[in-house]
Amino acid sequence: MSKPRVIVTRKWPDQVEQTLQELFDVQLNVDDHQMSVSELQQALQSADALCPTVSDSINAEVLDVDSKQARILGSYGVGFNHIDLEAAKANALVVTNTPDVLTDCTADLAMTLMLMIARRAGEGERHVRSKEWTGWRPTHMIGTKITGKTLGLIGMGRIARAMAHKAHHGFGMKIIFSDPYPPPQDLLDSLQAESRDSMEEVLQEADFVSLHCPGGKETWHLINEERLAMMKSSAFLINSARGDVVDSQALIEALKTGGIAGAGLDVYEGEPNIAEEFLTLDNVVLLPHLGSASMETRVAMGMRVIDNLKAFFVGEEPHDRVV
Ligand code: DGY
């Protein structure tokens, strides 16, 4: 029997590409270019499975192409706001993602952002590299202590819980959160985490606010001018979730005027294009969407896609089916 034809839209880790080649008739993206709309459409017309990443926009224009052969989108990543799920359903496409395997790494990255911005690590590194450093002195580059402070989580899903664990057990932080679907009480007890009735209460009380909600229409600009103004002027905003959850212009204004003390960002509205003004501000740490970027995690994500495809092609329900 011939192997299913699978097209991946970006370069994946070598180990995963080798496994893909063993199992499927696979088309790799050797030069790792961003595929155009027409390339994505042709892929849907010529393969049984298309495997996009979170940086491919799989919208209705792409999905509504005629004469599709593809029956499954095996997405590499946990977020799926880059896929029009309604259009996928209307086109009878199964969609899968890769949850769980990137939880810890993404939480580690959120911790990295929090530590970097609180302790001015990006600024400090620039200072040393530019040879401006003249030596230790009591008032040089004073930052903010994180141990014992309050971490406010907007959304209390897998990644937020992992961050809460690290922050509470590693740094003695008090955890508060808002989530319409809170985790089980025993888990909250293990973190001594306290629920707040609204996101606004979390914003008002926290020293560090970390965002852990999905992207998409429902959370677009959830953190806007009004909500930023609720944060303490000494507080920091951490975003490792999705860029468009934050109104960038409002955040730039809050950072420029001292409305909040700083921000640590791994994701951006319209990434990879970043609002120019961020680049001029010292009180923001900017990373290039590295949440899941460890070799162990990226291999595990690829293997998770493969498991979903294998199940689908033998007629079983893929473990991580989204629609
Ligand atoms: C995801 O998987 O949704 C991340 O943003 C990429 O690691």
Short mmCIF file of N, CA and C in Angstrom, two decimals, residues 75-80 96-104 158-159 297 300-301 304-305 308 319-322:
data_model
loop_
_atom_site.label_atom_id
_atom_site.label_comp_id
_atom_site.label_asym_id
_atom_site.label_seq_id
_atom_site.Cartn_x
_atom_site.Cartn_y
_atom_site.Cartn_z
N SER A 75 -1.10 20.28 12.86
CA SER A 75 -0.37 21.52 13.15
C SER A 75 0.71 21.28 14.20
N TYR A 76 1.85 21.92 13.96
CA TYR A 76 3.02 21.81 14.84
C TYR A 76 3.00 22.99 15.78
N GLY A 77 2.46 22.80 16.99
CA GLY A 77 2.31 23.89 17.96
C GLY A 77 1.02 23.66 18.74
N VAL A 78 0.94 24.29 19.91
CA VAL A 78 -0.27 24.08 20.70
C VAL A 78 -1.38 25.06 20.32
N GLY A 79 -1.00 26.32 20.02
CA GLY A 79 -2.01 27.33 19.66
C GLY A 79 -2.58 27.02 18.28
N PHE A 80 -3.87 27.36 18.09
CA PHE A 80 -4.43 27.10 16.75
C PHE A 80 -5.18 28.32 16.21
N THR A 96 -5.35 18.87 14.20
CA THR A 96 -4.73 18.44 15.47
C THR A 96 -3.66 19.45 15.86
N ASN A 97 -3.31 19.45 17.15
CA ASN A 97 -2.24 20.33 17.65
C ASN A 97 -1.28 19.52 18.53
N THR A 98 -0.38 20.19 19.24
CA THR A 98 0.62 19.45 20.04
C THR A 98 0.68 19.98 21.49
N PRO A 99 -0.36 19.71 22.28
CA PRO A 99 -0.34 20.20 23.66
C PRO A 99 0.63 19.40 24.53
N ASP A 100 0.72 19.75 25.77
CA ASP A 100 1.47 19.04 26.83
C ASP A 100 2.99 19.11 26.68
N VAL A 101 3.49 18.71 25.50
CA VAL A 101 4.95 18.55 25.38
C VAL A 101 5.71 19.87 25.47
N LEU A 102 5.02 21.00 25.27
CA LEU A 102 5.75 22.27 25.32
C LEU A 102 5.43 23.08 26.58
N THR A 103 4.67 22.48 27.48
CA THR A 103 4.21 23.22 28.65
C THR A 103 5.37 23.76 29.48
N ASP A 104 6.28 22.87 29.86
CA ASP A 104 7.36 23.30 30.75
C ASP A 104 8.28 24.30 30.10
N ARG A 158 -2.55 24.90 31.32
CA ARG A 158 -1.34 24.09 31.58
C ARG A 158 -0.07 24.93 31.79
N ILE A 159 0.15 25.92 30.89
CA ILE A 159 1.41 26.68 30.96
C ILE A 159 1.41 27.59 32.18
N THR A 297 12.00 19.85 23.25
CA THR A 297 10.59 20.17 23.05
C THR A 297 10.22 20.16 21.57
N ALA A 300 9.87 16.70 20.49
CA ALA A 300 8.63 16.11 21.05
C ALA A 300 7.39 16.63 20.32
N MET A 301 7.42 17.91 19.94
CA MET A 301 6.27 18.46 19.19
C MET A 301 6.12 17.76 17.85
N ARG A 304 4.77 14.36 18.25
CA ARG A 304 3.34 14.42 18.59
C ARG A 304 2.50 14.59 17.32
N VAL A 305 3.01 15.41 16.39
CA VAL A 305 2.29 15.53 15.10
C VAL A 305 2.26 14.15 14.42
N ASN A 308 -0.26 11.84 15.81
CA ASN A 308 -1.61 12.21 15.35
C ASN A 308 -1.86 11.73 13.93
N HIS A 319 -5.13 11.68 18.93
CA HIS A 319 -5.15 12.04 20.34
C HIS A 319 -5.44 13.53 20.55
N ASP A 320 -4.86 14.36 19.70
CA ASP A 320 -4.95 15.81 19.92
C ASP A 320 -5.87 16.50 18.93
N ARG A 321 -7.00 15.87 18.67
CA ARG A 321 -7.92 16.45 17.69
C ARG A 321 -8.54 17.74 18.25
N VAL A 322 -8.49 18.81 17.46
CA VAL A 322 -9.09 20.10 17.86
C VAL A 322 -10.48 20.21 17.23
#
